[in-house]
Each structure stands twice: as C-alpha cells, then as structure tokens.
CSV table of C-alpha atoms in Angstrom, one decimal:
chain,number,residue,atom,x,y,z
A,1,MET,CA,71.8,93.2,134.8
A,2,ILE,CA,72.7,90.8,137.6
A,3,SER,CA,69.7,91.8,139.4
A,4,SER,CA,67.5,90.6,136.6
A,5,PHE,CA,69.6,87.4,136.2
A,6,PHE,CA,68.7,85.8,139.6
A,7,ARG,CA,65.5,85.1,141.4
A,8,ARG,CA,65.7,84.9,144.8
A,9,ILE,CA,64.9,81.2,146.0
A,10,ALA,CA,62.3,82.7,148.6
A,11,THR,CA,59.8,83.6,145.4
A,12,VAL,CA,60.4,80.7,143.2
A,13,PRO,CA,58.4,77.1,144.3
A,14,LYS,CA,60.3,74.5,145.6
A,15,THR,CA,59.8,72.7,141.9
A,16,VAL,CA,62.3,74.7,140.5
A,17,PRO,CA,65.4,73.0,139.8
A,18,VAL,CA,68.6,74.8,141.9
A,19,LEU,CA,72.0,74.8,140.9
A,20,THR,CA,74.5,75.3,143.6
A,21,VAL,CA,77.5,76.8,142.5
A,22,TYR,CA,80.9,76.6,144.6
A,23,HIS,CA,82.9,79.6,143.2
A,24,ASN,CA,86.2,80.9,144.1
A,25,THR,CA,86.4,84.6,143.0
A,26,SER,CA,90.3,84.4,142.4
A,27,SER,CA,90.0,81.5,140.3
A,28,LYS,CA,90.1,82.3,136.5
A,29,THR,CA,88.4,78.9,135.8
A,30,SER,CA,85.8,79.5,138.7
A,31,THR,CA,85.0,83.2,137.1
A,32,HIS,CA,84.9,81.7,133.5
A,33,LEU,CA,82.4,79.1,134.5
A,34,VAL,CA,80.3,81.5,136.6
A,35,ASN,CA,80.2,83.8,133.5
A,36,LYS,CA,79.1,81.2,131.1
A,37,LEU,CA,76.5,80.7,133.5
A,38,ARG,CA,75.3,84.2,133.0
A,39,ALA,CA,75.7,84.0,129.3
A,40,TYR,CA,73.5,81.1,129.0
A,41,ALA,CA,70.7,82.9,130.5
A,42,ASP,CA,70.9,85.3,128.0
A,43,LEU,CA,70.2,82.9,125.3
A,44,PRO,CA,66.8,83.4,123.6
A,45,SER,CA,65.2,80.2,125.0
A,46,THR,CA,66.2,81.4,128.9
A,47,ALA,CA,66.5,85.2,128.8
A,48,GLU,CA,62.8,85.6,129.1
A,49,ARG,CA,62.8,83.5,132.3
A,50,TYR,CA,64.3,85.5,134.8
A,51,SER,CA,62.9,89.1,136.3
A,52,GLU,CA,62.4,90.6,139.5
A,53,THR,CA,58.8,90.0,139.7
A,54,THR,CA,57.5,86.9,141.3
A,55,PRO,CA,55.9,84.0,139.3
A,56,LYS,CA,52.5,85.1,139.9
A,57,LEU,CA,53.3,88.5,138.1
A,58,SER,CA,55.6,87.2,135.7
A,59,GLY,CA,53.1,84.1,134.6
A,60,GLN,CA,56.5,82.2,133.6
A,61,LEU,CA,58.6,80.0,136.3
A,62,PRO,CA,62.4,79.9,135.5
A,63,LYS,CA,64.2,77.1,134.2
A,64,PHE,CA,66.4,77.0,137.4
A,65,VAL,CA,67.9,79.3,139.8
A,66,ILE,CA,71.3,79.9,141.2
A,67,ASN,CA,72.4,79.4,144.4
A,68,LEU,CA,76.1,80.9,144.4
A,69,LYS,CA,78.4,80.3,147.3
A,70,GLU,CA,81.5,82.4,146.9
A,71,ASN,CA,84.8,81.3,148.7
A,72,GLN,CA,83.1,78.5,150.6
A,73,LEU,CA,83.6,74.7,150.6
A,74,PRO,CA,81.2,72.5,150.1
A,75,SER,CA,78.9,71.7,152.7
A,76,PHE,CA,78.5,68.1,154.0
A,77,GLU,CA,75.1,67.6,152.5
A,78,ASP,CA,76.3,68.6,149.1
A,79,TYR,CA,79.2,66.4,149.2
A,80,ALA,CA,76.8,63.5,150.4
A,81,PHE,CA,74.5,64.5,147.8
A,82,VAL,CA,77.1,64.2,144.8
A,83,HIS,CA,78.8,61.0,146.3
A,84,GLU,CA,75.4,59.1,146.7
A,85,ASN,CA,73.5,60.4,143.5
A,86,CYS,CA,75.8,61.6,141.0
A,87,LEU,CA,79.3,59.7,140.6
A,88,GLY,CA,77.3,56.6,138.8
A,89,ILE,CA,75.2,59.0,136.4
A,90,HIS,CA,77.7,60.2,133.8
A,91,PRO,CA,81.3,59.6,133.4
A,92,GLY,CA,82.2,63.2,133.3
A,93,ASN,CA,80.5,63.5,137.0
A,94,LEU,CA,83.4,61.4,138.1
A,95,THR,CA,86.1,63.1,136.5
A,96,SER,CA,84.8,66.8,137.8
A,97,PHE,CA,84.4,65.1,141.5
A,98,GLN,CA,88.0,64.0,141.1
A,99,ARG,CA,89.1,67.3,139.9
A,100,SER,CA,87.1,69.0,142.8
A,101,PHE,CA,88.1,66.5,145.3
A,102,PRO,CA,91.5,65.8,144.7
A,103,ARG,CA,92.7,64.7,148.5
A,104,ILE,CA,89.8,62.7,148.6
A,105,THR,CA,89.8,60.8,145.6
A,106,GLY,CA,93.7,60.3,145.5
A,107,SER,CA,94.4,57.5,142.5
A,108,SER,CA,90.7,55.9,142.3
A,109,ARG,CA,89.5,55.9,138.6
A,110,PHE,CA,86.4,54.3,139.1
A,111,ALA,CA,83.1,55.5,141.0
A,112,GLY,CA,82.9,52.2,143.3
A,113,ASP,CA,86.5,52.6,144.4
A,114,LEU,CA,85.7,56.1,146.0
A,115,GLU,CA,84.9,55.4,150.1
A,116,PHE,CA,81.9,57.5,151.5
A,117,LEU,CA,83.3,59.9,154.3
A,118,PRO,CA,81.1,60.2,157.6
A,119,GLU,CA,80.6,63.8,158.4
A,120,SER,CA,83.3,63.7,161.3
A,121,GLU,CA,85.9,63.0,158.6
A,122,TYR,CA,85.1,65.0,155.9
A,123,ASN,CA,84.8,68.1,158.6
A,124,GLN,CA,88.1,67.3,159.5
A,125,LEU,CA,89.7,67.0,156.3
A,126,MET,CA,87.9,70.5,155.5
A,127,SER,CA,89.4,72.0,158.1
A,128,SER,CA,92.9,71.0,157.7
A,129,ASN,CA,93.8,72.3,154.7
A,130,ARG,CA,91.5,74.0,152.9
A,131,SER,CA,93.4,74.5,149.2
A,132,ARG,CA,94.2,70.8,149.0
A,133,PHE,CA,90.8,69.7,150.1
A,134,PHE,CA,88.9,71.2,147.4
A,135,LYS,CA,89.4,72.8,144.0
A,136,PRO,CA,86.7,75.0,142.7
A,137,PRO,CA,84.5,75.7,140.5
A,138,LEU,CA,82.0,73.1,141.4
A,139,ILE,CA,78.5,73.3,139.7
A,140,ILE,CA,75.6,70.9,141.5
A,141,ASP,CA,72.3,70.2,139.3
A,142,HIS,CA,70.5,68.4,142.0
A,143,ALA,CA,67.4,67.9,139.7
A,144,ASN,CA,69.4,66.0,136.9
A,145,SER,CA,72.2,64.6,139.4
A,146,LEU,CA,75.0,66.1,137.4
A,147,ILE,CA,77.9,67.9,138.4
A,148,ALA,CA,80.5,70.2,136.5
A,149,HIS,CA,83.9,71.4,136.8
A,150,ASP,CA,84.8,72.7,133.3
A,151,ASP,CA,83.0,74.0,130.1
A,152,ALA,CA,81.9,70.3,129.1
A,153,GLY,CA,80.5,69.5,132.5
A,154,LEU,CA,78.5,72.8,132.2
A,155,ASP,CA,77.0,72.3,128.7
A,156,ARG,CA,75.9,68.8,129.8
A,157,ILE,CA,73.9,70.4,132.7
A,158,MET,CA,72.4,73.0,130.4
A,159,ALA,CA,71.4,70.6,127.8
A,160,ASN,CA,68.4,70.1,130.4
A,161,TYR,CA,67.5,73.4,130.4
A,162,LEU,CA,67.9,75.1,127.2
A,163,SER,CA,65.4,74.0,124.6
A,164,CYS,CA,67.3,74.8,121.4
A,165,GLY,CA,70.1,72.3,122.5
A,166,ILE,CA,73.7,73.4,123.3
A,167,GLN,CA,76.3,70.9,121.8
A,168,ASP,CA,79.3,73.0,122.5
A,169,SER,CA,77.5,76.2,122.6
A,170,HIS,CA,80.0,77.5,124.7
A,171,LYS,CA,82.1,78.0,121.7
A,172,ASN,CA,79.9,80.4,120.3
A,173,LEU,CA,78.6,82.7,123.4
A,174,ASN,CA,79.4,86.3,123.6
A,175,LYS,CA,82.6,87.9,125.1
A,176,GLU,CA,82.2,87.1,129.1
A,177,ASP,CA,81.4,89.6,131.6
A,178,ASP,CA,83.7,90.0,134.6
A,179,SER,CA,80.9,91.7,136.7
A,180,SER,CA,80.4,89.4,140.0
A,181,PHE,CA,77.2,87.8,140.9
A,182,GLN,CA,75.1,88.5,143.9
A,183,HIS,CA,74.6,86.1,146.6
A,184,ILE,CA,71.3,84.2,147.2
A,185,PRO,CA,70.3,82.8,150.6
A,186,HIS,CA,70.0,79.2,150.4
A,187,THR,CA,70.3,75.9,152.8
A,188,SER,CA,70.9,72.6,151.9
A,189,THR,CA,67.3,71.8,152.6
A,190,ASN,CA,66.4,73.5,149.2
A,191,THR,CA,68.4,71.6,147.4
A,192,SER,CA,69.5,67.7,148.0
A,193,GLN,CA,66.9,67.2,150.7
A,194,GLU,CA,63.9,68.7,148.3
A,195,VAL,CA,64.3,66.8,145.3
A,196,HIS,CA,62.1,64.0,144.8
A,197,ARG,CA,63.3,61.0,143.5
A,198,THR,CA,61.4,58.1,141.9
A,199,HIS,CA,63.0,54.9,140.7
A,200,TYR,CA,63.9,55.5,137.2
A,201,ILE,CA,66.8,54.9,135.0
A,202,ASN,CA,68.5,58.6,134.5
A,203,PRO,CA,69.0,59.1,130.4
A,204,HIS,CA,72.5,59.9,131.2
A,205,VAL,CA,73.0,56.7,132.4
A,206,ALA,CA,71.3,54.8,129.6
A,207,GLU,CA,73.1,56.7,127.2
A,208,PHE,CA,76.5,56.2,128.7
A,209,ALA,CA,76.3,52.8,130.5
A,210,ASP,CA,78.7,51.3,127.8
A,211,LEU,CA,81.4,53.6,129.1
A,212,TYR,CA,82.1,52.4,132.4
C-alpha cells in the first residue's frame, strides 16, 4: 500500500536522508520514475524499512524518506542546492540538470559554464514561462549530492540505499503501478539546510573525475 511506503517526515529523525521528487502528474516519464521509486521500496533490501509506526516502535529507521512535490516548480533553495553542491559531483548530474532546466543551461556543456542565478532572477524566469523553464521529473538526493531525470540517474541514487546493489536493476523490477503517491509535508529547511557536510571527497567525484 502507498501509505506503508511513505513515512511522514515529522516522525523521522533529521539524520534520515530525504529524496525530494518534483513530479508532473501529466508526464509519462515523471510517472514512470515515481513508480520506480515505489518498486525499489518493494525490493527485499528496503521493503521492511517502511511502516506506519514511529522509529521507536518499529526499532528500525527507513533508509530514506520521500518528499513528493506534484506539479510544482523547484524552489529557489533546491535550485541553489543542486547548482552549488551537485553539478560537479557526477557527469550524470550535469546531464540531469540540463534536461530539467533547459532555459537556464542553454548550450552550456560544462558545469563551470553555468551561471548561478540570484533569487530574484530565478523567480522571474520561473514565473515567465513554466513549461519552458522546468522539465520534470527531478529527483534530488540531498545526502549524496545526486540528482536524477531518468532511469540511469535513479539507479545511481538508489545504489547508495539498496544493500544488494542495483546495477541496471530497473530492468528487472516488477510491472509498475500507476497509483498516485500521497503528499508529504516538507520544507526546504529539512533538506538542503539540514544536510551536514564535512570536507571529504565524494566517492562519485573520485570515481568519475577522469570524465570531466
């Protein structure tokens, strides 16, 4: 059941990673990825992590929680987090960003070529033409500084949470369910502002440094 898949953020400690999902309910691609998240949660390594009980009662914390935002444009806080923390982590992040924000990225090929927009300019672009400004889906993994716009990106994110490993596992998942996901109340302060960062080399940077 959907209700057993999501745990409300209010009952989960701040240390549990949050995946923010910007989902367009009219987009087949977006619905496809949201359904993939549900399928991943049914895999043996994660299915037992979700319940309606609180962490104290279940005795086990979820590996991640979902902050589903349907038919919304990305907040400036999420845009800033992605621009400042994700674009240089993995080549796939840049590709996902370019596909999600075509009007911002234009013909830029490298992360260093992308200018950071101030909040006023971002909001102006956001309100001028919604459909041209943002192309969902967009999944943001704040804990690992990864984003996804397609299957490959989602696999890359899930590799950090599924203990059994998932290389191309989306090809082996069960048939998707078209059910809609419930909303989870959430604010930006629970995501990018609460991610504690230390000075370390992200494993995705180390692995793919030669691709830049």
